Amino acid sequence: MSVYNPMDSDFAFTLGIEEEYQIIDPDTRELRSYITQILEPGRMILREQIKPEMHQSIVEVGTKPCRTITEARAEITHLRGTIAGLAARHGLKIAAAGTHPFSSWMTQEITPHERYDAMVGEMQDAALQLLIFGMHCHVGMPSNEASIELMNVARYICPHLLALSTSSPFWMGRNTGFKSYRSVVFSGFPRTGTPPSFNSAGEFERYIQLLINTGCIDNGKKIWWDLRPHPFFGTLEFRVCDIATRVEECLALAAVMQALIVKFYIMFEENTTFRVYRRALINENKWRAQRWGLDTKMIDFGKRAEVDTKALVYEIVKLVDDVVDMLGSRKEVEYLLKIAEGGSSADRQLHIFAETNDLRAVVDNLVAETMEGVELLTPQG
């Protein structure tokens, strides 16, 4: 079992987390198009760990590959603290939520780059509306074949992860009625949503090559599924989640993704793997997750019955119980139970709005929660 020990040289299941933060004007609480001012000093400190996004009010960061969730914790708190420090230099703040409660995509500045120019040229308003903020989690893979096998199985759990991460109930000043309106906005892009299943890594590669040969995409990064084999990193990338507002929520989600992949791989090796379900069935649960978050029932397709989503979170934590101590992530994984009982970021945002009728108060709370447990780092120079 040493291959599942994060400290072993053969450990394949490393962890990488990407987060997309909102740049906030603390006076107006609006998004501020400011990434170009932050980017250059940010690169001096974080190097390749900071990237621009299409909208200048978004800043993306990524951890280095981590073996344990403890390493990931140090990375995420450092990244949040550094970006918040860079923003503070200009009198700005950062917030982590899947959408901004009231800023409009129509007033945002686009980052000057040929990649974004091409994207807007092809997808027009669908691209310009993409004022959304996600969390992507990469889990290292032992082989391309394992990546496909694990994607086929892990697709099933994506709606549950989305429900736990929901942080985008508002859009352009409206209560959308969704817990993850980010998911609705992103569905306007091609090649999004639940991935299909594939019989082999070869079949997947032929699919990618067909799209390249026919001019649909120029590389595999234009596949934007909720879960995908990353074309360059050798990872399986979970893309389904809204960005988690609190650091503890982010780490809980990342920890359970790593634990689930290790658990599924052990089952795969023991020939006791899960059944692979149809994309159409998984989509039924995704719809429920983006609409109602944790306050709904999902379908257990094995039982062919509806089950309370919060009860399913307990089942997920129980499923990985035999691997979390090996991975050193029991505390983080069990934090999912606190989310299930206390609600997601979307639930808290809606509660504050119900109390105050003020979306600025919602933004203020997002800014505060984003920095919980994070030290503001003041860059030198």
Short mmCIF file of C-alpha atoms in Angstrom, two decimals:
data_model
loop_
_atom_site.label_atom_id
_atom_site.label_comp_id
_atom_site.label_asym_id
_atom_site.label_seq_id
_atom_site.Cartn_x
_atom_site.Cartn_y
_atom_site.Cartn_z
CA MET A 1 0.00 0.00 0.00
CA SER A 2 3.03 2.32 -0.05
CA VAL A 3 1.91 3.66 -3.43
CA TYR A 4 -0.95 5.37 -1.52
CA ASN A 5 1.37 6.96 1.04
CA PRO A 6 1.89 10.64 0.13
CA MET A 7 5.46 10.48 1.40
CA ASP A 8 6.36 7.53 -0.84
CA SER A 9 8.35 8.30 -4.00
CA ASP A 10 5.81 6.38 -6.11
CA PHE A 11 2.82 8.38 -4.86
CA ALA A 12 0.92 9.50 -7.96
CA PHE A 13 -2.13 11.23 -6.50
CA THR A 14 -0.74 14.71 -5.95
CA LEU A 15 -3.03 17.66 -5.45
CA GLY A 16 -3.17 21.04 -7.17
CA ILE A 17 -5.77 23.76 -6.59
CA GLU A 18 -6.64 26.73 -8.81
CA GLU A 19 -8.80 29.59 -7.54
CA GLU A 20 -10.27 32.62 -9.32
CA TYR A 21 -10.74 35.67 -7.08
CA GLN A 22 -12.86 38.77 -7.52
CA ILE A 23 -11.10 42.15 -7.27
CA ILE A 24 -13.38 44.37 -5.18
CA ASP A 25 -13.59 48.14 -4.71
CA PRO A 26 -14.27 48.44 -0.94
CA ASP A 27 -16.18 51.72 -1.37
CA THR A 28 -18.64 50.74 -4.10
CA ARG A 29 -18.33 46.95 -3.52
CA GLU A 30 -18.29 46.65 -7.32
CA LEU A 31 -15.79 44.57 -9.26
CA ARG A 32 -12.75 46.59 -10.31
CA SER A 33 -10.92 45.91 -13.59
CA TYR A 34 -7.41 45.92 -12.16
CA ILE A 35 -5.56 42.70 -12.98
CA THR A 36 -2.98 44.41 -15.22
CA GLN A 37 -1.84 46.58 -12.30
CA ILE A 38 -1.59 43.57 -9.97
CA LEU A 39 -0.11 41.13 -12.46
CA GLU A 40 3.44 42.42 -12.87
CA PRO A 41 4.31 42.77 -9.17
CA GLY A 42 2.40 39.54 -8.57
CA ARG A 43 4.57 37.65 -11.05
CA MET A 44 7.69 38.91 -9.31
CA ILE A 45 6.47 37.19 -6.13
CA LEU A 46 4.39 34.24 -7.34
CA ARG A 47 5.94 33.67 -10.79
CA GLU A 48 3.80 31.23 -12.79
CA GLN A 49 1.33 30.80 -9.90
CA ILE A 50 -0.61 33.94 -10.90
CA LYS A 51 -2.44 34.31 -14.22
CA PRO A 52 -4.79 36.80 -15.84
CA GLU A 53 -8.27 35.79 -16.86
CA MET A 54 -10.40 37.19 -19.67
CA HIS A 55 -12.01 39.83 -17.45
CA GLN A 56 -9.61 42.21 -15.73
CA SER A 57 -11.59 41.95 -12.49
CA ILE A 58 -10.59 38.28 -12.12
CA VAL A 59 -7.24 37.04 -10.85
CA GLU A 60 -6.38 33.34 -11.04
CA VAL A 61 -3.85 31.58 -8.85
CA GLY A 62 -2.66 27.99 -8.69
CA THR A 63 -0.84 26.02 -6.02
CA LYS A 64 2.28 24.04 -6.71
CA PRO A 65 1.72 20.26 -6.84
CA CYS A 66 1.14 19.13 -3.25
CA ARG A 67 1.38 15.63 -1.81
CA THR A 68 -0.84 16.32 1.20
CA ILE A 69 -3.70 18.59 2.14
CA THR A 70 -1.38 20.13 4.75
CA GLU A 71 0.89 21.32 1.95
CA ALA A 72 -2.15 22.56 0.03
CA ARG A 73 -3.32 24.52 3.09
CA ALA A 74 0.02 26.35 3.28
CA GLU A 75 -0.15 27.12 -0.45
CA ILE A 76 -3.74 28.38 -0.49
CA THR A 77 -3.35 30.60 2.58
CA HIS A 78 -0.12 32.02 1.13
CA LEU A 79 -1.75 32.70 -2.26
CA ARG A 80 -4.84 34.34 -0.78
CA GLY A 81 -2.71 36.41 1.58
CA THR A 82 -0.35 37.52 -1.19
CA ILE A 83 -3.10 38.47 -3.67
CA ALA A 84 -4.99 40.29 -0.93
CA GLY A 85 -1.76 42.15 -0.08
CA LEU A 86 -1.18 43.12 -3.72
CA ALA A 87 -4.78 44.34 -3.98
CA ALA A 88 -4.45 46.29 -0.71
CA ARG A 89 -1.55 48.26 -2.21
CA HIS A 90 -4.14 49.81 -4.52
CA GLY A 91 -6.85 50.17 -1.88
CA LEU A 92 -8.70 47.08 -3.12
CA LYS A 93 -9.85 43.77 -1.62
CA ILE A 94 -10.52 40.25 -2.89
CA ALA A 95 -13.54 37.99 -2.54
CA ALA A 96 -14.17 34.34 -3.33
CA ALA A 97 -17.64 33.58 -4.74
CA GLY A 98 -18.88 32.01 -7.95
CA THR A 99 -20.51 35.26 -9.13
CA HIS A 100 -20.43 38.87 -7.95
CA PRO A 101 -23.79 39.74 -6.37
CA PHE A 102 -24.49 42.78 -8.56
CA SER A 103 -21.67 43.86 -10.91
CA SER A 104 -22.56 43.56 -14.58
CA TRP A 105 -20.54 41.72 -17.20
CA MET A 106 -21.42 44.51 -19.64
CA THR A 107 -19.18 47.02 -17.83
CA GLN A 108 -16.08 44.83 -17.45
CA GLU A 109 -12.80 45.42 -19.25
CA ILE A 110 -11.29 42.50 -21.20
CA THR A 111 -7.63 41.59 -20.67
CA PRO A 112 -5.73 42.40 -23.89
CA HIS A 113 -4.51 39.04 -25.20
CA GLU A 114 -4.92 37.25 -28.52
CA ARG A 115 -6.37 34.20 -26.75
CA TYR A 116 -9.22 36.25 -25.27
CA ASP A 117 -9.73 38.19 -28.49
CA ALA A 118 -10.15 34.89 -30.33
CA MET A 119 -12.54 33.55 -27.69
CA VAL A 120 -14.76 36.63 -27.89
CA GLY A 121 -14.58 36.53 -31.69
CA GLU A 122 -15.84 32.97 -31.71
CA MET A 123 -18.34 32.96 -28.85
CA GLN A 124 -19.44 36.60 -28.70
CA ASP A 125 -21.70 37.45 -25.74
CA ALA A 126 -21.44 33.90 -24.36
CA ALA A 127 -17.77 34.70 -23.73
CA LEU A 128 -18.32 38.25 -22.49
CA GLN A 129 -20.89 37.00 -19.97
CA LEU A 130 -18.34 34.62 -18.47
CA LEU A 131 -17.92 36.77 -15.36
CA ILE A 132 -17.77 33.69 -13.16
CA PHE A 133 -15.31 32.35 -10.63
CA GLY A 134 -14.45 28.70 -10.10
CA MET A 135 -12.19 26.35 -8.20
CA HIS A 136 -10.37 23.65 -10.13
CA CYS A 137 -8.70 20.75 -8.39
CA HIS A 138 -6.09 18.53 -10.07
CA VAL A 139 -5.37 15.02 -8.81
CA GLY A 140 -2.28 13.32 -10.23
CA MET A 141 -2.78 10.15 -12.25
CA PRO A 142 -0.62 7.00 -12.41
CA SER A 143 -1.44 6.51 -16.12
CA ASN A 144 -3.63 7.77 -18.96
CA GLU A 145 -5.67 4.57 -18.79
CA ALA A 146 -6.33 5.05 -15.08
CA SER A 147 -7.36 8.65 -15.77
CA ILE A 148 -10.17 7.51 -18.06
CA GLU A 149 -11.31 4.71 -15.76
CA LEU A 150 -11.39 7.08 -12.79
CA MET A 151 -13.14 9.85 -14.73
CA ASN A 152 -15.86 7.42 -15.79
CA VAL A 153 -16.57 6.58 -12.14
CA ALA A 154 -15.92 9.96 -10.48
CA ARG A 155 -18.34 11.80 -12.80
CA TYR A 156 -21.11 10.45 -10.58
CA ILE A 157 -19.92 12.44 -7.56
CA CYS A 158 -19.58 15.81 -9.34
CA PRO A 159 -23.13 17.02 -8.55
CA HIS A 160 -22.55 16.31 -4.86
CA LEU A 161 -19.32 18.36 -4.92
CA LEU A 162 -21.14 21.18 -6.70
CA ALA A 163 -23.88 21.24 -4.06
CA LEU A 164 -21.26 21.58 -1.31
CA SER A 165 -19.42 24.38 -3.14
CA THR A 166 -22.36 26.52 -4.27
CA SER A 167 -21.49 30.20 -3.89
CA SER A 168 -23.29 32.02 -6.73
CA PRO A 169 -26.95 32.71 -5.93
CA PHE A 170 -26.92 36.28 -7.31
CA TRP A 171 -26.39 37.62 -10.83
CA MET A 172 -26.43 41.31 -11.83
CA GLY A 173 -28.36 42.32 -8.73
CA ARG A 174 -30.94 39.55 -8.90
CA ASN A 175 -31.62 36.61 -6.64
CA THR A 176 -31.59 34.00 -9.41
CA GLY A 177 -33.29 31.22 -7.46
CA PHE A 178 -30.20 29.07 -8.12
CA LYS A 179 -27.52 28.19 -5.60
CA SER A 180 -24.97 27.96 -8.45
CA TYR A 181 -25.85 30.43 -11.18
CA ARG A 182 -22.22 30.17 -12.28
CA SER A 183 -23.09 26.71 -13.61
CA VAL A 184 -25.95 28.17 -15.65
CA VAL A 185 -23.73 30.86 -17.18
CA PHE A 186 -20.98 28.40 -18.05
CA SER A 187 -23.41 26.02 -19.74
CA GLY A 188 -23.55 28.52 -22.62
CA PHE A 189 -20.06 27.40 -23.62
CA PRO A 190 -19.52 24.34 -25.83
CA ARG A 191 -18.02 21.13 -24.44
CA THR A 192 -19.09 21.83 -20.85
CA GLY A 193 -21.02 19.89 -18.23
CA THR A 194 -20.86 16.21 -17.38
CA PRO A 195 -18.30 14.37 -19.50
CA PRO A 196 -19.27 11.30 -21.50
CA SER A 197 -17.71 7.97 -20.57
CA PHE A 198 -14.95 6.43 -22.69
CA ASN A 199 -13.91 2.81 -23.11
CA SER A 200 -10.18 3.57 -23.11
CA ALA A 201 -7.55 6.28 -23.15
CA GLY A 202 -7.12 5.56 -26.87
CA GLU A 203 -10.79 6.28 -27.55
CA PHE A 204 -10.52 9.56 -25.66
CA GLU A 205 -7.38 10.56 -27.60
CA ARG A 206 -9.12 9.79 -30.91
CA TYR A 207 -12.03 11.99 -29.86
CA ILE A 208 -9.67 14.89 -29.06
CA GLN A 209 -7.77 14.41 -32.31
CA LEU A 210 -10.97 14.40 -34.34
CA LEU A 211 -11.97 17.77 -32.85
CA ILE A 212 -8.51 19.19 -33.57
CA ASN A 213 -8.48 17.84 -37.14
CA THR A 214 -11.90 19.30 -37.89
CA GLY A 215 -11.08 22.77 -36.52
CA CYS A 216 -13.37 22.56 -33.49
CA ILE A 217 -10.51 23.09 -31.00
CA ASP A 218 -6.77 23.69 -31.22
CA ASN A 219 -5.90 21.60 -28.14
CA GLY A 220 -7.46 19.60 -25.33
CA LYS A 221 -7.73 22.63 -23.03
CA LYS A 222 -10.83 23.65 -25.00
CA ILE A 223 -12.61 20.70 -23.39
CA TRP A 224 -14.31 22.40 -20.43
CA TRP A 225 -16.14 19.47 -18.82
CA ASP A 226 -16.88 19.29 -15.09
CA LEU A 227 -14.16 16.64 -14.92
CA ARG A 228 -11.47 16.10 -17.53
CA PRO A 229 -8.07 14.52 -18.06
CA HIS A 230 -5.80 17.55 -18.27
CA PRO A 231 -4.05 17.53 -21.66
CA PHE A 232 -0.64 18.65 -20.34
CA PHE A 233 -0.38 18.04 -16.58
CA GLY A 234 -1.10 14.31 -16.35
CA THR A 235 -3.92 14.99 -13.87
CA LEU A 236 -7.64 14.44 -13.57
CA GLU A 237 -9.09 17.92 -13.15
CA PHE A 238 -12.31 18.59 -11.24
CA ARG A 239 -13.85 21.78 -12.68
CA VAL A 240 -17.42 21.48 -11.40
CA CYS A 241 -17.16 23.61 -8.24
CA ASP A 242 -17.97 27.24 -7.60
CA ILE A 243 -14.98 28.81 -5.86
CA ALA A 244 -15.22 28.11 -2.14
CA THR A 245 -15.52 31.27 -0.06
CA ARG A 246 -13.74 30.03 3.07
CA VAL A 247 -10.31 28.40 3.01
CA GLU A 248 -11.68 25.53 5.10
CA GLU A 249 -14.36 24.86 2.46
CA CYS A 250 -11.77 24.87 -0.31
CA LEU A 251 -9.54 22.41 1.56
CA ALA A 252 -12.45 20.14 2.46
CA LEU A 253 -13.46 19.87 -1.19
CA ALA A 254 -9.91 19.32 -2.42
CA ALA A 255 -9.23 16.74 0.28
CA VAL A 256 -12.32 14.70 -0.54
CA MET A 257 -11.53 14.82 -4.27
CA GLN A 258 -8.08 13.36 -3.61
CA ALA A 259 -9.51 10.80 -1.17
CA LEU A 260 -12.26 9.72 -3.59
CA ILE A 261 -9.78 9.24 -6.42
CA VAL A 262 -7.48 7.15 -4.22
CA LYS A 263 -10.48 5.13 -2.99
CA PHE A 264 -11.77 4.55 -6.53
CA TYR A 265 -8.29 3.54 -7.70
CA ILE A 266 -7.97 0.98 -4.91
CA MET A 267 -11.38 -0.40 -5.87
CA PHE A 268 -10.31 -0.41 -9.53
CA GLU A 269 -7.18 -2.40 -8.63
CA GLU A 270 -9.29 -4.84 -6.59
CA ASN A 271 -11.84 -5.13 -9.42
CA THR A 272 -14.65 -3.83 -7.17
CA THR A 273 -15.18 -0.50 -8.91
CA PHE A 274 -18.41 1.48 -9.05
CA ARG A 275 -20.90 1.16 -11.85
CA VAL A 276 -20.52 3.75 -14.62
CA TYR A 277 -23.77 5.68 -15.02
CA ARG A 278 -25.19 7.43 -18.05
CA ARG A 279 -24.40 11.09 -18.52
CA ALA A 280 -28.15 11.84 -18.74
CA LEU A 281 -28.73 10.38 -15.26
CA ILE A 282 -25.84 12.30 -13.69
CA ASN A 283 -27.24 15.47 -15.27
CA GLU A 284 -30.46 15.01 -13.30
CA ASN A 285 -28.46 15.35 -10.09
CA LYS A 286 -26.42 18.24 -11.44
CA TRP A 287 -29.60 20.17 -12.20
CA ARG A 288 -30.76 19.66 -8.61
CA ALA A 289 -27.37 20.70 -7.23
CA GLN A 290 -27.16 23.95 -9.20
CA ARG A 291 -30.78 24.83 -8.48
CA TRP A 292 -31.14 23.91 -4.80
CA GLY A 293 -27.63 23.14 -3.55
CA LEU A 294 -27.75 21.15 -0.31
CA ASP A 295 -31.47 21.84 0.24
CA THR A 296 -32.75 19.08 -2.00
CA LYS A 297 -32.78 15.37 -2.57
CA MET A 298 -30.52 13.72 -5.10
CA ILE A 299 -31.14 10.46 -6.85
CA ASP A 300 -29.24 7.40 -5.70
CA PHE A 301 -29.30 5.54 -8.99
CA GLY A 302 -28.14 2.31 -7.36
CA LYS A 303 -31.17 2.39 -5.04
CA ARG A 304 -33.34 4.04 -7.72
CA ALA A 305 -34.60 6.40 -5.04
CA GLU A 306 -34.33 10.00 -3.89
CA VAL A 307 -32.07 10.57 -0.88
CA ASP A 308 -31.55 13.73 1.14
CA THR A 309 -28.40 15.44 -0.17
CA LYS A 310 -27.06 16.04 3.33
CA ALA A 311 -27.35 12.31 4.05
CA LEU A 312 -25.35 11.62 0.88
CA VAL A 313 -22.56 13.87 2.17
CA TYR A 314 -22.32 11.63 5.22
CA GLU A 315 -22.15 8.61 2.88
CA ILE A 316 -19.28 10.20 0.92
CA VAL A 317 -17.31 10.85 4.11
CA LYS A 318 -17.92 7.27 5.20
CA LEU A 319 -16.87 5.93 1.80
CA VAL A 320 -13.38 7.41 2.10
CA ASP A 321 -12.96 6.67 5.80
CA ASP A 322 -10.34 3.98 5.18
CA VAL A 323 -8.04 6.24 3.13
CA VAL A 324 -8.17 9.64 4.85
CA ASP A 325 -5.74 8.77 7.65
CA MET A 326 -3.28 7.41 5.12
CA LEU A 327 -3.60 10.69 3.20
CA GLY A 328 -3.56 12.83 6.37
CA SER A 329 -6.83 14.54 5.53
CA ARG A 330 -9.40 13.30 8.03
CA LYS A 331 -9.99 16.75 9.60
CA GLU A 332 -10.44 18.42 6.22
CA VAL A 333 -12.72 15.73 4.79
CA GLU A 334 -14.90 15.70 7.91
CA TYR A 335 -15.36 19.48 7.53
CA LEU A 336 -17.78 18.54 4.73
CA LEU A 337 -20.21 17.53 7.47
CA LYS A 338 -20.10 21.09 8.85
CA ILE A 339 -20.92 22.41 5.38
CA ALA A 340 -23.79 19.92 5.08
CA GLU A 341 -25.25 21.00 8.43
CA GLY A 342 -24.44 24.72 8.31
CA GLY A 343 -24.99 25.40 4.63
CA SER A 344 -22.80 26.51 1.75
CA SER A 345 -21.59 30.00 0.90
CA ALA A 346 -24.73 30.49 -1.23
CA ASP A 347 -26.91 29.76 1.80
CA ARG A 348 -25.02 32.30 3.90
CA GLN A 349 -25.24 34.95 1.17
CA LEU A 350 -28.98 34.46 0.88
CA HIS A 351 -29.37 34.63 4.66
CA ILE A 352 -27.49 37.94 4.87
CA PHE A 353 -29.54 39.40 2.02
CA ALA A 354 -32.77 38.29 3.70
CA GLU A 355 -31.66 40.06 6.90
CA THR A 356 -30.31 43.27 5.32
CA ASN A 357 -31.90 43.57 1.86
CA ASP A 358 -28.48 44.95 0.90
CA LEU A 359 -26.20 43.22 -1.60
CA ARG A 360 -23.31 45.39 -0.44
CA ALA A 361 -23.58 43.66 2.94
CA VAL A 362 -23.34 40.36 1.09
CA VAL A 363 -20.12 41.53 -0.58
CA ASP A 364 -18.69 42.72 2.74
CA ASN A 365 -19.29 39.31 4.27
CA LEU A 366 -17.73 37.55 1.28
CA VAL A 367 -14.61 39.70 1.63
CA ALA A 368 -14.41 38.86 5.36
CA GLU A 369 -14.96 35.12 4.90
CA THR A 370 -12.42 34.94 2.06
CA MET A 371 -9.73 36.06 4.50
CA GLU A 372 -10.76 33.87 7.46
CA GLY A 373 -7.62 32.12 8.68
CA VAL A 374 -5.49 34.04 6.15
CA GLU A 375 -2.76 36.51 7.05
CA LEU A 376 -2.63 39.59 4.85
CA LEU A 377 0.85 39.54 3.29
CA THR A 378 2.32 42.91 2.37
CA PRO A 379 4.66 42.46 -0.62
CA GLN A 380 7.96 44.31 -0.46
CA GLY A 381 9.19 46.56 -3.24
#
